[in-house]
Coordinates of C-alpha atoms in Angstrom, one line a residue:
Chain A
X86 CA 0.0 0.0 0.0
X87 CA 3.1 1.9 0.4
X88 CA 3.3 4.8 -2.6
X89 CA 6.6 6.6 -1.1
X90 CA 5.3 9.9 -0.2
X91 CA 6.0 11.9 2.6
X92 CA 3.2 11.8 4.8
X93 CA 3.6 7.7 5.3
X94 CA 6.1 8.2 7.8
X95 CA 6.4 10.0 10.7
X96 CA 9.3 12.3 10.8
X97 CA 11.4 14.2 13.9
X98 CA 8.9 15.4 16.4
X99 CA 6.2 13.7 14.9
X100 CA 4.1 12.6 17.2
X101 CA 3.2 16.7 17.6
X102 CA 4.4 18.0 14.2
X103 CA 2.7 16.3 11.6
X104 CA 4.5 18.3 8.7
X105 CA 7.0 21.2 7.9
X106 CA 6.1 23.2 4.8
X107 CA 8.6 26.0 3.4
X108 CA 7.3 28.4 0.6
X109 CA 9.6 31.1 -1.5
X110 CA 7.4 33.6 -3.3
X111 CA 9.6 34.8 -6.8
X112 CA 8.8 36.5 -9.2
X113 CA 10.1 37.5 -12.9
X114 CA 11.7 41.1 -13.1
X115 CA 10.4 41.9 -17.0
X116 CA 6.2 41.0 -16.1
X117 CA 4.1 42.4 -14.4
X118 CA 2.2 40.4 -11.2
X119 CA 0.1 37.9 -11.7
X120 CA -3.1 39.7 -11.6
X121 CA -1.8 42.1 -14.2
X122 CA -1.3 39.6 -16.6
X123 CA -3.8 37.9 -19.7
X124 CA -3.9 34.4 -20.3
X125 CA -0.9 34.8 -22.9
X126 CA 1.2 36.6 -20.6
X127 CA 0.6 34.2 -17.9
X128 CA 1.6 31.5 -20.2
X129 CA 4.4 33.1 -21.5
X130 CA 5.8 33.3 -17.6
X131 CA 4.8 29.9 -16.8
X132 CA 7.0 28.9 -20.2
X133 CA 9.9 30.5 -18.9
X134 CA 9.7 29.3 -15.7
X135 CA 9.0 25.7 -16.5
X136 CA 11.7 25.5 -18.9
X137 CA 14.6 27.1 -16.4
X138 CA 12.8 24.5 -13.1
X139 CA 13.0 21.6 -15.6
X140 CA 16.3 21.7 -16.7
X141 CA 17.4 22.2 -13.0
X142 CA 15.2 19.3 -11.7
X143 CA 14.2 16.8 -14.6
X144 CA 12.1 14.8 -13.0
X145 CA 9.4 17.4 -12.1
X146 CA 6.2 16.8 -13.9
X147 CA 4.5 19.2 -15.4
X148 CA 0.5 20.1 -15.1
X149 CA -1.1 22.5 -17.1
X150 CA -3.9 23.5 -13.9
X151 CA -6.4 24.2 -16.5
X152 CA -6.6 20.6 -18.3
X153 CA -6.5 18.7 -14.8
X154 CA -9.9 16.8 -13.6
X155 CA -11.4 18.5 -11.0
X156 CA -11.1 16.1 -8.7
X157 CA -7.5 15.3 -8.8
X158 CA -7.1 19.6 -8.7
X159 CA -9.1 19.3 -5.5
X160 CA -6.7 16.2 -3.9
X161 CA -3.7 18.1 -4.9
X162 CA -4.8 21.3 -2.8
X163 CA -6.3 18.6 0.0
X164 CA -3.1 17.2 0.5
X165 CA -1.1 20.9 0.9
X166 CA 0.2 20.8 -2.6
X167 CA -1.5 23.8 -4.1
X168 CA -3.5 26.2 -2.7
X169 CA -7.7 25.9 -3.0
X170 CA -7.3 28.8 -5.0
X171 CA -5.1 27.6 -7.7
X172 CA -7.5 24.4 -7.8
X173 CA -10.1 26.4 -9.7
X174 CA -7.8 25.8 -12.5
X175 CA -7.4 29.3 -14.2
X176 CA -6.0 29.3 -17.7
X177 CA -2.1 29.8 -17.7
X178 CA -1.5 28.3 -14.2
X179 CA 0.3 25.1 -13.9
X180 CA 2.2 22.8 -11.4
X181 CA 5.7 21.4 -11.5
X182 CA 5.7 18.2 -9.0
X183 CA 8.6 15.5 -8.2
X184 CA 7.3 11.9 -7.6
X185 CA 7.7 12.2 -4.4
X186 CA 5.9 15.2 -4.0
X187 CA 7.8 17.2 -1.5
X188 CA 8.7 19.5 -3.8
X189 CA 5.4 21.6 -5.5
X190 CA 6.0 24.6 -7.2
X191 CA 2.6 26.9 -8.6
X192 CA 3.4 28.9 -11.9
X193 CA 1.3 32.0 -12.1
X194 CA -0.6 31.2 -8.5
X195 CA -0.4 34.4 -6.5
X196 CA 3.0 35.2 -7.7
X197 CA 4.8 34.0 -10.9
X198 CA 6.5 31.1 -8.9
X199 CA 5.4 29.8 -5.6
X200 CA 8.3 27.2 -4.5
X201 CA 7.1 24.7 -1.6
X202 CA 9.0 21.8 0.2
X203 CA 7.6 19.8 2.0
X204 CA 8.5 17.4 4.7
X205 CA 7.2 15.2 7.1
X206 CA 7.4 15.8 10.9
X207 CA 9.3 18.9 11.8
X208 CA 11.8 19.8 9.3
X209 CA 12.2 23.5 9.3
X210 CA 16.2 23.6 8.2
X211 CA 16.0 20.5 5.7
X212 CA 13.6 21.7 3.9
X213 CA 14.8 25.5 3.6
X214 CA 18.2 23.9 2.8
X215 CA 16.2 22.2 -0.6
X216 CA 14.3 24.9 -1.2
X217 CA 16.9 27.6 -0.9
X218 CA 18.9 25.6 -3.5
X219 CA 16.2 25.4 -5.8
X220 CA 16.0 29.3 -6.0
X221 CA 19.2 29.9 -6.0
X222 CA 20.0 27.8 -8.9
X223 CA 17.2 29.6 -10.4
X224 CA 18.1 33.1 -9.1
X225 CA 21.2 32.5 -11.3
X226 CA 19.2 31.6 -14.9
X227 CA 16.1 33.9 -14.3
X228 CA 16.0 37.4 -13.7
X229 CA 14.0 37.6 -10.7
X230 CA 12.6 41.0 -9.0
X231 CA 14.6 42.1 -5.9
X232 CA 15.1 45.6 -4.9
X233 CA 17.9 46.0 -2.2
X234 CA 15.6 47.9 0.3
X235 CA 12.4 45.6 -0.1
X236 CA 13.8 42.3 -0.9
X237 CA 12.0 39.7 -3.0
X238 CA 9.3 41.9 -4.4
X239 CA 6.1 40.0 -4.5
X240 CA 2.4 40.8 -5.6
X241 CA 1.5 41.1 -1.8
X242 CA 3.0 43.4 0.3
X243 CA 2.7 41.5 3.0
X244 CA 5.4 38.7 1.8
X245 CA 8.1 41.3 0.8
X246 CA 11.5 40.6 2.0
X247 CA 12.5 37.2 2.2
X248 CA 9.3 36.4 0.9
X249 CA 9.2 33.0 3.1
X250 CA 6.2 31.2 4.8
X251 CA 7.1 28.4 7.1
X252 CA 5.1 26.6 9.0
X253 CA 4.8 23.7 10.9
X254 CA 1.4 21.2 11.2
X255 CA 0.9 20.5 14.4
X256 CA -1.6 18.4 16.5
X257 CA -2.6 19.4 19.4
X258 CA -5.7 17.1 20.8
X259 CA -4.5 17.4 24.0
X260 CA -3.7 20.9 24.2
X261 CA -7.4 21.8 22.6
X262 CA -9.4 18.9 25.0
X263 CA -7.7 21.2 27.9
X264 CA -8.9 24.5 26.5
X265 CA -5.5 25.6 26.3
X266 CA -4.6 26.6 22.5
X267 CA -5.9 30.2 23.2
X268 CA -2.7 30.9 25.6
X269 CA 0.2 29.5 23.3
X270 CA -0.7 32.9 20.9
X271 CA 0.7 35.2 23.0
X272 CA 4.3 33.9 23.2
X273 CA 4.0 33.4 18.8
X274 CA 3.0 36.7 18.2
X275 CA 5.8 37.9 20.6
X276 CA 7.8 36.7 17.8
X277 CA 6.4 36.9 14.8
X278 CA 4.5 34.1 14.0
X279 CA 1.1 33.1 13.9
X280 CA -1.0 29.7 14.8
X281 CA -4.7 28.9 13.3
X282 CA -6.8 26.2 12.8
X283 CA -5.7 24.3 10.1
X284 CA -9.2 22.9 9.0
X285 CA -12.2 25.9 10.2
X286 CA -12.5 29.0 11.8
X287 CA -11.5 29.9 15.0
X288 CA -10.6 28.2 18.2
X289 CA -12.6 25.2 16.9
X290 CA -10.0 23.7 14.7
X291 CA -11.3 20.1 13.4
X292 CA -9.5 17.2 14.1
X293 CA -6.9 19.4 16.7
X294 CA -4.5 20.5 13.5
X295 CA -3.2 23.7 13.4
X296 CA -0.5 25.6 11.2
X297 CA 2.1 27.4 13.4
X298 CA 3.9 30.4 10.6
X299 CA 5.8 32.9 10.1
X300 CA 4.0 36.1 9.7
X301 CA 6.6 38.7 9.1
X302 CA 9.0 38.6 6.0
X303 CA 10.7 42.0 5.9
X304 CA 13.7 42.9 8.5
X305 CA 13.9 39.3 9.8
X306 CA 16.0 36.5 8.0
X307 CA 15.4 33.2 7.4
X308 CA 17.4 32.4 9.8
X309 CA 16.0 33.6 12.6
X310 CA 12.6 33.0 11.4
X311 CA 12.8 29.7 11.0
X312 CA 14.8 29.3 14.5
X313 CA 11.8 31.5 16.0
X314 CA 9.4 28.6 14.5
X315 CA 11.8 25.7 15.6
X316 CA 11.9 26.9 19.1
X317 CA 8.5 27.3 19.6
X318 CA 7.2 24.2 17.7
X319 CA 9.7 22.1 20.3
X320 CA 7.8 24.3 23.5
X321 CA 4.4 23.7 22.2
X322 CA 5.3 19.7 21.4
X323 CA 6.4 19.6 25.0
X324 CA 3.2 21.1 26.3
X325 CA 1.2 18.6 24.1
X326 CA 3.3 16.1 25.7
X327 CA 2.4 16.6 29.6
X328 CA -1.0 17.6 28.2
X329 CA -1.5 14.1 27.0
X330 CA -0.1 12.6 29.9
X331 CA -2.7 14.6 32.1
X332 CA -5.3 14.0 29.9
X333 CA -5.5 10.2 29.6
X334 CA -5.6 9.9 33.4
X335 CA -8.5 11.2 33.3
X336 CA -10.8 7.7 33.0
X337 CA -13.1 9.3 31.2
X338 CA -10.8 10.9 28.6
X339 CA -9.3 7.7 28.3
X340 CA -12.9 5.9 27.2
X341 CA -13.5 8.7 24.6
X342 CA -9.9 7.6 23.0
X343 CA -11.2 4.0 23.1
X344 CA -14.7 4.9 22.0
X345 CA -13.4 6.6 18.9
X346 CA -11.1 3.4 17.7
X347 CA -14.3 1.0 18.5
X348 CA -16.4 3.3 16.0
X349 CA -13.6 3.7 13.4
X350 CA -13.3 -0.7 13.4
X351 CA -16.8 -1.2 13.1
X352 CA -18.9 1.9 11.3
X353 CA -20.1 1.5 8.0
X354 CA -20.4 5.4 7.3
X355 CA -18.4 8.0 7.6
X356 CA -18.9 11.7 7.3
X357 CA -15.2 13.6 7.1
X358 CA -15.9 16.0 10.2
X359 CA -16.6 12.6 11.9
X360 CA -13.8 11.0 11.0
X361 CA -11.4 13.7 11.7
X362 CA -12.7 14.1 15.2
X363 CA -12.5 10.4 15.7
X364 CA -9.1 9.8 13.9
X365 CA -7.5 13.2 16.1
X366 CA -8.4 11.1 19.3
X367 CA -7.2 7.8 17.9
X368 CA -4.0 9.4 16.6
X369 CA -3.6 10.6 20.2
X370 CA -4.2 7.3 21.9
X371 CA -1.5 5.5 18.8
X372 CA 1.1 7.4 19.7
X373 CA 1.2 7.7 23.1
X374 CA 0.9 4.2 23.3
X375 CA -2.5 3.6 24.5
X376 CA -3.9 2.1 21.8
X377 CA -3.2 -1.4 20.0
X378 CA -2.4 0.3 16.2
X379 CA 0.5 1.5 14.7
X380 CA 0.6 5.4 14.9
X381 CA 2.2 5.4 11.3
X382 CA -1.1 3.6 9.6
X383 CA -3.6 6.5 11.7
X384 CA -1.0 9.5 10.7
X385 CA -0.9 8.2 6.8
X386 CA -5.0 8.0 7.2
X387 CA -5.8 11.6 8.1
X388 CA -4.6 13.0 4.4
X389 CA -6.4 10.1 2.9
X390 CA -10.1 10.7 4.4
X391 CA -10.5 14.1 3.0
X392 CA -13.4 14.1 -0.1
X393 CA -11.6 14.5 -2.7
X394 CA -8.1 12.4 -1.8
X395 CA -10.7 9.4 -0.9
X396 CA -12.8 9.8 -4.3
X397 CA -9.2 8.7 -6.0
X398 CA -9.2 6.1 -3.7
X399 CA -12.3 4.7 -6.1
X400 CA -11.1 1.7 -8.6
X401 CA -12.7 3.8 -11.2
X402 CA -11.1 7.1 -9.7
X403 CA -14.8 9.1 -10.3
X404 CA -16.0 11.1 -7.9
X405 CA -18.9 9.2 -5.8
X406 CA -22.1 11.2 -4.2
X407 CA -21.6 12.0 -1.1
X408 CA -23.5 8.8 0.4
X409 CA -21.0 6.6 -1.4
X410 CA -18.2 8.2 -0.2
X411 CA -18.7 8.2 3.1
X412 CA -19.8 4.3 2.7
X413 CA -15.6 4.4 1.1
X414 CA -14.4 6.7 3.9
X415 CA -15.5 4.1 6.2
X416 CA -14.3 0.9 4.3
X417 CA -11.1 2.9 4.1
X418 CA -10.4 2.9 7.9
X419 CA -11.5 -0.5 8.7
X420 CA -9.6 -2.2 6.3
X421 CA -5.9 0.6 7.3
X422 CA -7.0 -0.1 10.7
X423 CA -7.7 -4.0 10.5
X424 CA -3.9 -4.0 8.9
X425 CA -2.0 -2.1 11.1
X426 CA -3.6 -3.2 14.7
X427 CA -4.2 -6.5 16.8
X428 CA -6.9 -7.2 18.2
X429 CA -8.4 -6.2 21.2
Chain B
X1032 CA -18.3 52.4 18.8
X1033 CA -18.5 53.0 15.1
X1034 CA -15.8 51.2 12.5
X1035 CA -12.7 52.8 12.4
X1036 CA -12.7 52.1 8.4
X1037 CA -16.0 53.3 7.0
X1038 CA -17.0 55.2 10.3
X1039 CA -20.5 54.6 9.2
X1040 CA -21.6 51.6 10.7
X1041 CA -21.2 49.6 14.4
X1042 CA -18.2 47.9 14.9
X1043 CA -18.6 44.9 15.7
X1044 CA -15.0 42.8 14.8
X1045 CA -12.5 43.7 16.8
X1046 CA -8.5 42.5 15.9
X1047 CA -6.0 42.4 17.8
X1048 CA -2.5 42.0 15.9
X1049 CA 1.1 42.4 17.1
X1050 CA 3.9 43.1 15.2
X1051 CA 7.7 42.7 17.0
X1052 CA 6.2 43.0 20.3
X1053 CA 3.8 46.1 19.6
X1054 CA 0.2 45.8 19.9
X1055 CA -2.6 46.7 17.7
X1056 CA -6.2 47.3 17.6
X1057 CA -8.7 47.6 15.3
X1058 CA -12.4 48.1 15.4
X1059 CA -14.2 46.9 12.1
X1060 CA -18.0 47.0 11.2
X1061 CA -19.0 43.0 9.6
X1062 CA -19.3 44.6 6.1
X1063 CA -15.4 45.9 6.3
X1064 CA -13.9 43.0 8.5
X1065 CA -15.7 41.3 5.6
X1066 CA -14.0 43.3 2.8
X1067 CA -10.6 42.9 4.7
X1068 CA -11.4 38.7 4.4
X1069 CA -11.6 38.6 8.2
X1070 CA -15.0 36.3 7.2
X1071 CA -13.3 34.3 4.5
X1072 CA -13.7 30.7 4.6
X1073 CA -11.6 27.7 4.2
X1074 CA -7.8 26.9 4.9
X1075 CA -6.2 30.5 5.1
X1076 CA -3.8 31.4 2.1
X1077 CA -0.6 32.7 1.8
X1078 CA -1.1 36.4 3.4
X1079 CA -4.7 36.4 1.6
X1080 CA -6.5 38.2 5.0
X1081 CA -3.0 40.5 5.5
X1082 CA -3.2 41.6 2.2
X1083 CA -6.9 42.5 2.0
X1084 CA -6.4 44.3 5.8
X1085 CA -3.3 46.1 3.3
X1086 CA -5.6 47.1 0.6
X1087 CA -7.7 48.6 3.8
X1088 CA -5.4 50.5 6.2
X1089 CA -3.7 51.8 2.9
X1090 CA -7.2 53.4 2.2
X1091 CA -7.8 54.3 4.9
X1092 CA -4.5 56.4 6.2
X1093 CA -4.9 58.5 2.6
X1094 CA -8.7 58.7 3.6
X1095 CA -7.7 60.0 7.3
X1096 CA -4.7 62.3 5.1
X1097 CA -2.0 60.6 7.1
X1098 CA 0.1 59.2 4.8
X1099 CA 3.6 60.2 4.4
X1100 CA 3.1 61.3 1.3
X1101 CA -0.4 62.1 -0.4
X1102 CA 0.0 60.7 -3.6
X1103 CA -0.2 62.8 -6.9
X1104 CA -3.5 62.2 -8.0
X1105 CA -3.1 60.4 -11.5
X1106 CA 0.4 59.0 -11.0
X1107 CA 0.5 55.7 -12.8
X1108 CA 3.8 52.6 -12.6
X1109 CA 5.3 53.3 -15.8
X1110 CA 5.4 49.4 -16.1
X1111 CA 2.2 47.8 -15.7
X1112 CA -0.3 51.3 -15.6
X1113 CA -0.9 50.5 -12.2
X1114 CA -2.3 53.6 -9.6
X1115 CA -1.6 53.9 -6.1
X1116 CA -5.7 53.7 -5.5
X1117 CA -5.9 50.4 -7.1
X1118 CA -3.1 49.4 -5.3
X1119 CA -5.0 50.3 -2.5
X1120 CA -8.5 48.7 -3.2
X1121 CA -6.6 45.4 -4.2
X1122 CA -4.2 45.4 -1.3
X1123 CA -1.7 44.0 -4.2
X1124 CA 0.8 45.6 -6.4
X1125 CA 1.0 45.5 -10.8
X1126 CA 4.3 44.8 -10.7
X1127 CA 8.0 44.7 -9.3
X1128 CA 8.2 48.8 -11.0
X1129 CA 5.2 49.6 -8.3
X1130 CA 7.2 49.5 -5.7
X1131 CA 9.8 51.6 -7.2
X1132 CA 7.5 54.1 -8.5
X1133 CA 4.9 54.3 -4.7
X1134 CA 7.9 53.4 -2.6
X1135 CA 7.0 56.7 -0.5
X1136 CA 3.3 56.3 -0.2
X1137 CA 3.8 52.4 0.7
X1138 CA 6.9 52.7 3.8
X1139 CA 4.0 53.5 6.6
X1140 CA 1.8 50.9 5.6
X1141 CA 4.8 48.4 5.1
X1142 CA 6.0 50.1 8.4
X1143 CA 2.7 48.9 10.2
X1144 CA 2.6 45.6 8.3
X1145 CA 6.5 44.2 9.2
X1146 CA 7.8 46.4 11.9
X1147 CA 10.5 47.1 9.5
X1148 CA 11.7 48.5 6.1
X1149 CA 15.2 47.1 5.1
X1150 CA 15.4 43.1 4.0
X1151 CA 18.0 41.9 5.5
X1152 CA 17.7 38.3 4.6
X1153 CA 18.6 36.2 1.3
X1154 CA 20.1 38.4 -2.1
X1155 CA 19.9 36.6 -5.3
X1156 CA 23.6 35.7 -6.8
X1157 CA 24.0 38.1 -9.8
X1158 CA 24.0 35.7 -12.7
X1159 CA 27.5 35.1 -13.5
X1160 CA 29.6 36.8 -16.4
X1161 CA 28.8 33.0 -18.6
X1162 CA 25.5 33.0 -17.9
X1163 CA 24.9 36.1 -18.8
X1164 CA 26.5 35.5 -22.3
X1165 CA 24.7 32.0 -22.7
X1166 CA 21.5 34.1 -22.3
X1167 CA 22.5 36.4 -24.4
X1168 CA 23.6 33.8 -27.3
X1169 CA 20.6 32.2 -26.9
X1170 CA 18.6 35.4 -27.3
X1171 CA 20.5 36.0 -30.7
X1172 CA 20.3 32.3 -32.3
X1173 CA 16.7 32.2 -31.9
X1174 CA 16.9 35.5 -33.6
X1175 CA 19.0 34.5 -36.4
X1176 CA 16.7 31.5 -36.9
X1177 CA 13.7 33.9 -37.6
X1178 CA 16.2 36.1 -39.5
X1179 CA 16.8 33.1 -42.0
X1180 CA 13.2 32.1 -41.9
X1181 CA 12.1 35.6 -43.0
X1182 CA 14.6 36.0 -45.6
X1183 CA 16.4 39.0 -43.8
X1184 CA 19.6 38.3 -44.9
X1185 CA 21.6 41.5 -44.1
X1186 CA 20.2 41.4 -40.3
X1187 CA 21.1 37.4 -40.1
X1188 CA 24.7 38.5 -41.2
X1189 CA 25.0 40.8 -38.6
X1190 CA 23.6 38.4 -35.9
X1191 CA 25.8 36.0 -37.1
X1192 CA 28.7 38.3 -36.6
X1193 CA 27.8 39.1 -33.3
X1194 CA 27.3 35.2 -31.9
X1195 CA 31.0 34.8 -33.2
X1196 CA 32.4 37.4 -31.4
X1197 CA 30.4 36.1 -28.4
X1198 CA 31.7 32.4 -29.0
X1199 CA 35.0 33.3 -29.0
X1200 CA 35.2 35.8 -26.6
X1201 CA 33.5 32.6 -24.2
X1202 CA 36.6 30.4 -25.4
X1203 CA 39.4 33.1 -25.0
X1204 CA 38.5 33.6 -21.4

């Protein structure tokens, strides 16, 4: 069942940090910004650029946005890819991918390129170190816009500078059963950064995932923001940690966690909030050893229940109606969690 | 209280933002907060709700008459056509030229939005002397190709004289 991307294993940390993301926005000196351009121009970018990524990194595959199913679009944005935005498929936008796909990079999204690494657990200074290389190598065939006062220049002010977002996916069921998500802010705005609910609005964030980011680009180097981000992602896991171990004292805490992997064995339907909610407190229980399942078959489940992901999951890769899917979303979890666990 | 941005209607979003340490506040009626993508749904993009909040403040200051600068009414980015009010509106610049041309107007929103105004992270490496002349030769064969094609012999000639002197200037170095 094993495909070899990233988010089947569990990487440093990853019990808390469920993935490290690092995005360079660049942008071509002689165009104008995305927004400003027709569907020539933006192909006439996205040309340039493909051509100059390719011949640095062969094995990237190339998708013209605009010719891709909808579904697959969808996946690819479920999964952390793309953005939702770039999904819709405008004319002239397209995705460069490696097989492996830790390495995504929109043409014509927001700005003219939009390089992402991704890694799995937390992996803040690896995957800067790939990405930086990347741009580098490209900084020396492209022309790219830079002004010695602003930095990179992007579309949005607000990424000027380095023009880096890093963040780190984190789960936090512990954290959020104690109502105490709302207090780690302070301390990340202090410095810069930012957390939110990765999945909904608010302090309700489904399934206990939340994004911890940079927020400021300009008078700050990488450096120092990804050290910011490193520090704090290694307090909050640490907080998570006694949080957990407080938590499942608690008997009754401790039959919700059980409760949720008797319901995942056994349902035969499957709505996604549902299954997030139950696969957060079954994550929890895998890998703090409570429950009989290996943490690495719940982890690699959480991407793979999300609608569209689980509609490729389909032998005929169409989309089902919602019924049917959840029916799948269901099948899905008995048959990773009948693999990976013994039984009770 | 009434919104601090259209001040015309209750406010009835408040944000709260610090930047390096200093606090912020803002009092927003649901139509603005909504305008400034405080409402918008789904995963949260890259900047999206800082740069509509951009757009806003940048309005607003020239609205209030507090910006460094008021703008020349008309000025456009030689580049793209771009104006400082649709800079504004959009919270998004026309191109890299924008920032040369608005630099004044934008430091005090820029100011508010980073805490800071001079990069001090990653430069690009300036392409180096033989990749600037691969460029260029590449540039000048694709011309020479139309050249040929369009029967332009006098212009091909020239071209061709041109990639020579490039080629061998390459191999003498």
């Amino acid at each position: 069942m094993k495909t070899g991307k990233w988010y089947e294993t569990m990487g440093n940390e990853g019990d808390v940090a469920f993935s490290t993301r690092v995005r360079l926005a660049r942008n071509l000196a002689q165009f104008p910004f995305p927004a400003r351009l027709d569907e020539a121009g933006r192909r006439r970018v996205t040309a340039q650029a493909q051509t100059a990524l390719q011949e640095l990194l062969p094995e990237l595959r190339f998708i013209d946005m605009a010719q891709l199913p909808r579904t697959q679009a969808l996946s690819l944005a479920e999964r952390w890819l793309i953005s939702p935005a770039f999904a819709q498929g405008k004319p002239g936008g397209a995705l460069l991918l490696n097989p492996e796909e830790t390495v995504s990079i929109m043409l014509c999204e927001e700005d003219h390129i939009r390089l992402q690494v991704l890694q799995a657990g937390l992996a803040l200074q690896e995957a800067y170190r790939i990405a930086d290389q990347i741009d580098s190598a490209l900084g020396a065939r492209l022309s790219l816009a830079f002004d010695e006062q602003l930095g990179y220049l992007t579309q949005c002010p607000t990424n000027l500078g380095t023009a880096m977002r890093a963040s780190v996916e984190l789960h936090l069921p512990a954290l959020t059963a104690l109502g105490r998500v709302a207090r780690l802010g302070e301390g990340i705005s202090k410095l810069g950064l930012t957390i939110r609910g990765t999945h909904g609005e608010g302090s309700e964030a489904q399934g206990a995932l939340y994004q911890l980011s940079n927020q400021i680009t300009l008078g700050i180097t990488e450096e120092a923001a990804l050290e910011n981000l490193q520090a704090i992602t290694l307090q909050i896991a640490e907080q998570e940690r006694r949080a957990a171990a407080e938590l499942l004292r608690q008997p009754q805490a401790e039959d919700q966690v059980w409760r949720a992997y008797g319901i995942l064995q056994s349902a035969r339907r499957m709505e996604s909030q549902e299954a997030l909610r139950l696969l957060s407190l079954v994550r929890m229980g895998a890998v703090r050893g409570l429950l009989p399942v290996k943490k690495e078959a719940v982890h690699a489940l959480l991407p793979l229940i999300q609608p569209a992901t689980l509609s490729l999951q389909n032998a005929a890769g169409e989309q089902p109606a919602a019924q049917d899917r959840d029916a799948l979303r269901a099948a899905v979890i008995r048959e990773r969690l009948a693999a990976s666990g013994s039984k009770i | 209280m009434l919104c601090e941005q259209c001040k015309q209607r209750e406010a009835t979003t408040h944000v709260r933002r610090v930047v390096n340490g200093e606090a912020e506040e803002f009092h927003l009626c649901a139509a603005c907060a909504g305008e400034a993508g405080l409402h918008a749904p789904g995963i949260p993009e890259f900047g999206l709700h800082l740069s509509e909040l951009f757009g806003g403040f940048l309005g607003n200051s020239f609205a209030q008459g507090a910006s460094a600068a008021p703008p020349p009414t008309g000025q456009r980015c030689a580049f793209c056509g771009c104006s400082l009010q649709e800079i504004a509106r959009s919270g998004q610049a026309g191109c890299a030229q924008c920032y040369q041309t608005f630099r004044e107007q934008l430091q005090p929103s820029l100011k508010r939005i980073h805490g800071a105004l001079q990069h001090t992270g990653k430069r690009p490496a300036a392409p180096s002397e033989a990749q600037r002349r691969e460029e260029r030769l590449r540039h000048l064969r694709e011309k020479i190709a139309a050249a040929v094609a369009e029967e332009r012999y006098e212009e091909a000639a020239r071209l061709r004289d041109e990639i020579k002197g490039l080629e061998e200037g390459g191999a003498a170095q």
